[in-house]
Tab-separated table of C-alpha atoms in Angstrom:
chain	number	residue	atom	x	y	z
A	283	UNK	CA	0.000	0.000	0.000
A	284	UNK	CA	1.330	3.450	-1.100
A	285	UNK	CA	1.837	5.954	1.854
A	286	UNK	CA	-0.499	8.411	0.034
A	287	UNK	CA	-2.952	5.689	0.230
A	288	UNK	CA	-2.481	5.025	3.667
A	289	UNK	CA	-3.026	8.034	4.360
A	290	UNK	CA	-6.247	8.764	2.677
A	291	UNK	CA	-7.417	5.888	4.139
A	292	UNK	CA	-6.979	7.313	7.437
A	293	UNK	CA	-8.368	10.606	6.372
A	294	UNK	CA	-11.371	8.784	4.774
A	295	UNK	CA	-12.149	6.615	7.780
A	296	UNK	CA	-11.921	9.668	10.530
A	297	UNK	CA	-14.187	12.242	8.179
A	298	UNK	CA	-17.015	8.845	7.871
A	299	UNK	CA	-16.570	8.676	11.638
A	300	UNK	CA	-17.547	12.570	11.759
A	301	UNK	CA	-20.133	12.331	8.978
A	302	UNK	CA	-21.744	9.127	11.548
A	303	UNK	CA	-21.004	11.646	14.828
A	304	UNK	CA	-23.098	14.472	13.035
A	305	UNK	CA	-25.823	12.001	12.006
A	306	UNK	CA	-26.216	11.246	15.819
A	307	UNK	CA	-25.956	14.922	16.319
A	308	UNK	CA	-29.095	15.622	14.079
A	309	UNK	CA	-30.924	12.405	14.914
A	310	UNK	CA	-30.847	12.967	18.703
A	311	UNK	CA	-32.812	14.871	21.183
A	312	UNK	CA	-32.739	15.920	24.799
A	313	UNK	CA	-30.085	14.285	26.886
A	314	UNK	CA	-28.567	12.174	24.284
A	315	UNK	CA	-27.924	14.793	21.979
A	316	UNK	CA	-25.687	16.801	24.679
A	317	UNK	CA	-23.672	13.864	24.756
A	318	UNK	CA	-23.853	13.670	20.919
A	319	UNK	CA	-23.026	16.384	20.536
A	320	UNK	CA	-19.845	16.695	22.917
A	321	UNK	CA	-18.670	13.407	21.361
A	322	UNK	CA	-19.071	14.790	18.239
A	323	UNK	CA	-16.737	18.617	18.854
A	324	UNK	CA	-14.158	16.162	21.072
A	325	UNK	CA	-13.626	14.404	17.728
A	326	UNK	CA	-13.472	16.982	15.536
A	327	UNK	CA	-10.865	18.920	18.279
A	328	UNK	CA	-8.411	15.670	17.933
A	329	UNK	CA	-8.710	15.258	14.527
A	330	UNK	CA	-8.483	18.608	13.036
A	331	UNK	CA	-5.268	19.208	15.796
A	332	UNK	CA	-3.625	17.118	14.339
A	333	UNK	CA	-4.240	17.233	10.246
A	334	UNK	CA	-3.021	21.129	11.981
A	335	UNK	CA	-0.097	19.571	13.432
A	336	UNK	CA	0.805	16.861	10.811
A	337	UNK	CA	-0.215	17.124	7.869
A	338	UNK	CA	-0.791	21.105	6.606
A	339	UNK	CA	2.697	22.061	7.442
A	340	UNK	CA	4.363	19.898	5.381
A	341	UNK	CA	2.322	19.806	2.805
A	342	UNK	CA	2.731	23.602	2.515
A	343	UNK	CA	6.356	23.027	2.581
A	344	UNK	CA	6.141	20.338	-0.178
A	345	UNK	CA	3.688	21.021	-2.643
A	346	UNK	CA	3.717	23.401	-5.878
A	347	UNK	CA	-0.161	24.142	-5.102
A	348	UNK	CA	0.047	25.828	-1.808
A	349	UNK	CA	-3.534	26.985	-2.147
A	350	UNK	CA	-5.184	23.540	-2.244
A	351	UNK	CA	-3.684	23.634	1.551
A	352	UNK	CA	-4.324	26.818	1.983
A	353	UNK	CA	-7.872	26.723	1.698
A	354	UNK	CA	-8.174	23.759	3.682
A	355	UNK	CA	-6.621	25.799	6.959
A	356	UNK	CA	-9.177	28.658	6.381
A	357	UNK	CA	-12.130	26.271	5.953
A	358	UNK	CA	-11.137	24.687	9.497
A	359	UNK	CA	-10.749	27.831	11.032
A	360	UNK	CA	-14.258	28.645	9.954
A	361	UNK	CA	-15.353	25.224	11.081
A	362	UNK	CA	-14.120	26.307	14.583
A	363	UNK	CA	-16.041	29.857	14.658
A	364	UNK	CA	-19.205	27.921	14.283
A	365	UNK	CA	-18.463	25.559	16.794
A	366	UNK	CA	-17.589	28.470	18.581
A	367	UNK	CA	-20.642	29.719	18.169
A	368	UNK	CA	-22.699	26.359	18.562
A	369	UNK	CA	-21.612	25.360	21.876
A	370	UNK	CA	-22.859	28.571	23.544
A	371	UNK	CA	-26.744	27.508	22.074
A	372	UNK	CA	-29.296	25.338	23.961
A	373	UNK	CA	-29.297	21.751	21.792
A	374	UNK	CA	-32.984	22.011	21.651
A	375	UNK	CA	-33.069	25.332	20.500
A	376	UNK	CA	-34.039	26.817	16.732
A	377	UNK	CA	-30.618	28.662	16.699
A	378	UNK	CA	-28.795	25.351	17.552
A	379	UNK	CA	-30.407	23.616	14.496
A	380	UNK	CA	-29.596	26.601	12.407
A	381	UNK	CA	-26.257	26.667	13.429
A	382	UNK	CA	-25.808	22.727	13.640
A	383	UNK	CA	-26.827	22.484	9.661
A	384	UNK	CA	-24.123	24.750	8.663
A	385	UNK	CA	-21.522	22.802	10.907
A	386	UNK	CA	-22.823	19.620	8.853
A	387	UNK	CA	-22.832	21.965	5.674
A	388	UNK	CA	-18.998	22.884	6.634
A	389	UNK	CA	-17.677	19.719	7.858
A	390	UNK	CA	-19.304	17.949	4.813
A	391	UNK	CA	-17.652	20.561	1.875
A	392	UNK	CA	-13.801	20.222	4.154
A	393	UNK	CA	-13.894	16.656	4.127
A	394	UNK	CA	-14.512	15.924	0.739
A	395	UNK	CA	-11.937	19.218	-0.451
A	396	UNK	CA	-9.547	17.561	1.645
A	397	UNK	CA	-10.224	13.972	0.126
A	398	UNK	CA	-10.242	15.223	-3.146
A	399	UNK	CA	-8.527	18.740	-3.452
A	400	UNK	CA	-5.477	18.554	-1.181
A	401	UNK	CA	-4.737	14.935	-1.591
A	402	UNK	CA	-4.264	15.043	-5.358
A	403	UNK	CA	-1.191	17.717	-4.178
A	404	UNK	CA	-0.507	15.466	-1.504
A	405	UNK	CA	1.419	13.013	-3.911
A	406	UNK	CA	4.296	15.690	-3.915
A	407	UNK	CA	5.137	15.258	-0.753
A	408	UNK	CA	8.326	12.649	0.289
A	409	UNK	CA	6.686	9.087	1.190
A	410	UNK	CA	8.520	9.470	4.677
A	411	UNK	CA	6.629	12.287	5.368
A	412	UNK	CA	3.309	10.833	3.845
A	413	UNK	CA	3.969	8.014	6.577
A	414	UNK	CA	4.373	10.395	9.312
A	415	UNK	CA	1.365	11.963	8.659
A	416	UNK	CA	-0.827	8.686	8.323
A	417	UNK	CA	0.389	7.613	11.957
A	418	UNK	CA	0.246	11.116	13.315
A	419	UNK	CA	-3.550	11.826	12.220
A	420	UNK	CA	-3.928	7.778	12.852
A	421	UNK	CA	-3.135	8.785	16.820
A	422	UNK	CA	-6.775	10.356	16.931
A	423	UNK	CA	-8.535	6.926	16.504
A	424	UNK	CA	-5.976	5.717	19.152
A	425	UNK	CA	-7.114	8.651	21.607
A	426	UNK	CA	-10.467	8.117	21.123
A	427	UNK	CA	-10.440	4.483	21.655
A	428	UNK	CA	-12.670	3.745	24.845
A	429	UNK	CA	-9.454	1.339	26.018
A	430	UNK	CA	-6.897	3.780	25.999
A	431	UNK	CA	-9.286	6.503	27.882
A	432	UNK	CA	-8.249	3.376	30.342
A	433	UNK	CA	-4.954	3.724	30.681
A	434	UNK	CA	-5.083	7.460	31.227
A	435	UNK	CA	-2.749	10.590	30.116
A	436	UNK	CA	-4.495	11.025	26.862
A	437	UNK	CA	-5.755	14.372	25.693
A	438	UNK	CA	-8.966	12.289	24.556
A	439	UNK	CA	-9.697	11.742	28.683
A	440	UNK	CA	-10.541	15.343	29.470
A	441	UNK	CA	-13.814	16.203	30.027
A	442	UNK	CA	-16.124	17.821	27.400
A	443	UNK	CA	-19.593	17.208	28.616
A	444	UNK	CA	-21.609	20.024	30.553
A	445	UNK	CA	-20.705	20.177	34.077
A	446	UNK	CA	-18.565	22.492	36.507
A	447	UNK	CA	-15.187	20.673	34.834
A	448	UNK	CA	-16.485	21.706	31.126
A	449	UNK	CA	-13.611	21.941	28.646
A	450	UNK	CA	-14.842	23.783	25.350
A	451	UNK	CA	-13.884	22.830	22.251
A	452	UNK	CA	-11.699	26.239	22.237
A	453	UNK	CA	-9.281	24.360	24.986
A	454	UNK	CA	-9.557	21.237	23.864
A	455	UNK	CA	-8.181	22.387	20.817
A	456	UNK	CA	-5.786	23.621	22.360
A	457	UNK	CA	-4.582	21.218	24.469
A	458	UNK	CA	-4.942	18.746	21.857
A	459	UNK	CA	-2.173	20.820	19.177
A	460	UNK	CA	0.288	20.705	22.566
A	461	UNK	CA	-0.204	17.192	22.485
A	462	UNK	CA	0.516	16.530	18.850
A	463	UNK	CA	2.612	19.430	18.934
A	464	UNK	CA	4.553	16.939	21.924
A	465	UNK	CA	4.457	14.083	19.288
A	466	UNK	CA	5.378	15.358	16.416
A	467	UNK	CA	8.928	16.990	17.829
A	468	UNK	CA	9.479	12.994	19.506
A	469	UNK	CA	10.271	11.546	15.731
């Protein structure tokens, strides 16, 4: 398997996971779409940390078509002004729903630019570094894995539900970069 394939595999396995969180999102009510939708922005923190910390650096460094990247960065920042935005709203409000459709609207028009946009730039980029990437953005489905939560010391054990220990997406974000930020100076 090509490291370019590996790594849109990867890619294309995490943004189904997101596209299945958001379903739950829009499908729940009451309770269970509070912890919807915290699952849902915990996810999205880990994952877009580290495509952040992995994968658009280098491919700015590397490819000829800098604004395939490019526009990927400014579509996430967006992303996060609307989550932003979301988490301050009431889940059963009108204004949630509003503002939950163009999360799904968002999420849905990144994932497939990254899938099909960045990645055909993407096979500029040194197969070492293609690896790296793969097994840095692969660390989210490790961190979000319900045994590792077990063993402890992973960003994906904080707290994101309501409650007096809330962490917003904002610092989750956050912490999560430090972490891959941790990772990615370790190779």
């Amino acid at each position: 398997m090509s490291s370019l394939h590996s790594l849109l595999s990867v890619l294309q396995r995490q943004h189904a996971h997101i596209g299945m969180l958001l379903s739950r999102v829009g499908d729940s009510s009451g309770t269970a779409r509070h912890g919807a939708v915290a699952d849902l922005l915990q996810y999205v923190a880990l994952h877009e940390s580290a495509e952040q910390t992995f994968m658009h650096p280098v491919a700015l460094k590397s490819v000829g078509d800098v604004a395939a990247v490019q526009g990927r960065v400014v579509e996430e920042r967006e992303i996060e002004a609307v989550i932003t935005r979301l988490e301050g709203l009431d889940p059963a409000s009108m204004d949630f729903m509003i503002y939950f459709g163009l999360l799904e609207e968002a999420m849905s028009g990144h994932t497939r630019a990254e899938e099909n946009v960045e990645a055909r730039v993407l096979g500029a980029v040194p197969d070492h570094e293609l690896e790296h990437m793969a097994r840095g953005i692969g660390l989210v489905d490790v961190w979000m894995d319900p045994a590792a939560r077990l063993i402890g010391g992973s960003v994906a054990s904080m707290p994101l539900r309501p409650g007096p220990r809330d962490v917003g997406f904002s610092e989750l974000h956050r912490r999560s970069l430090e972490a891959f930020d941790a990772v990615f100076r370790l190779r």
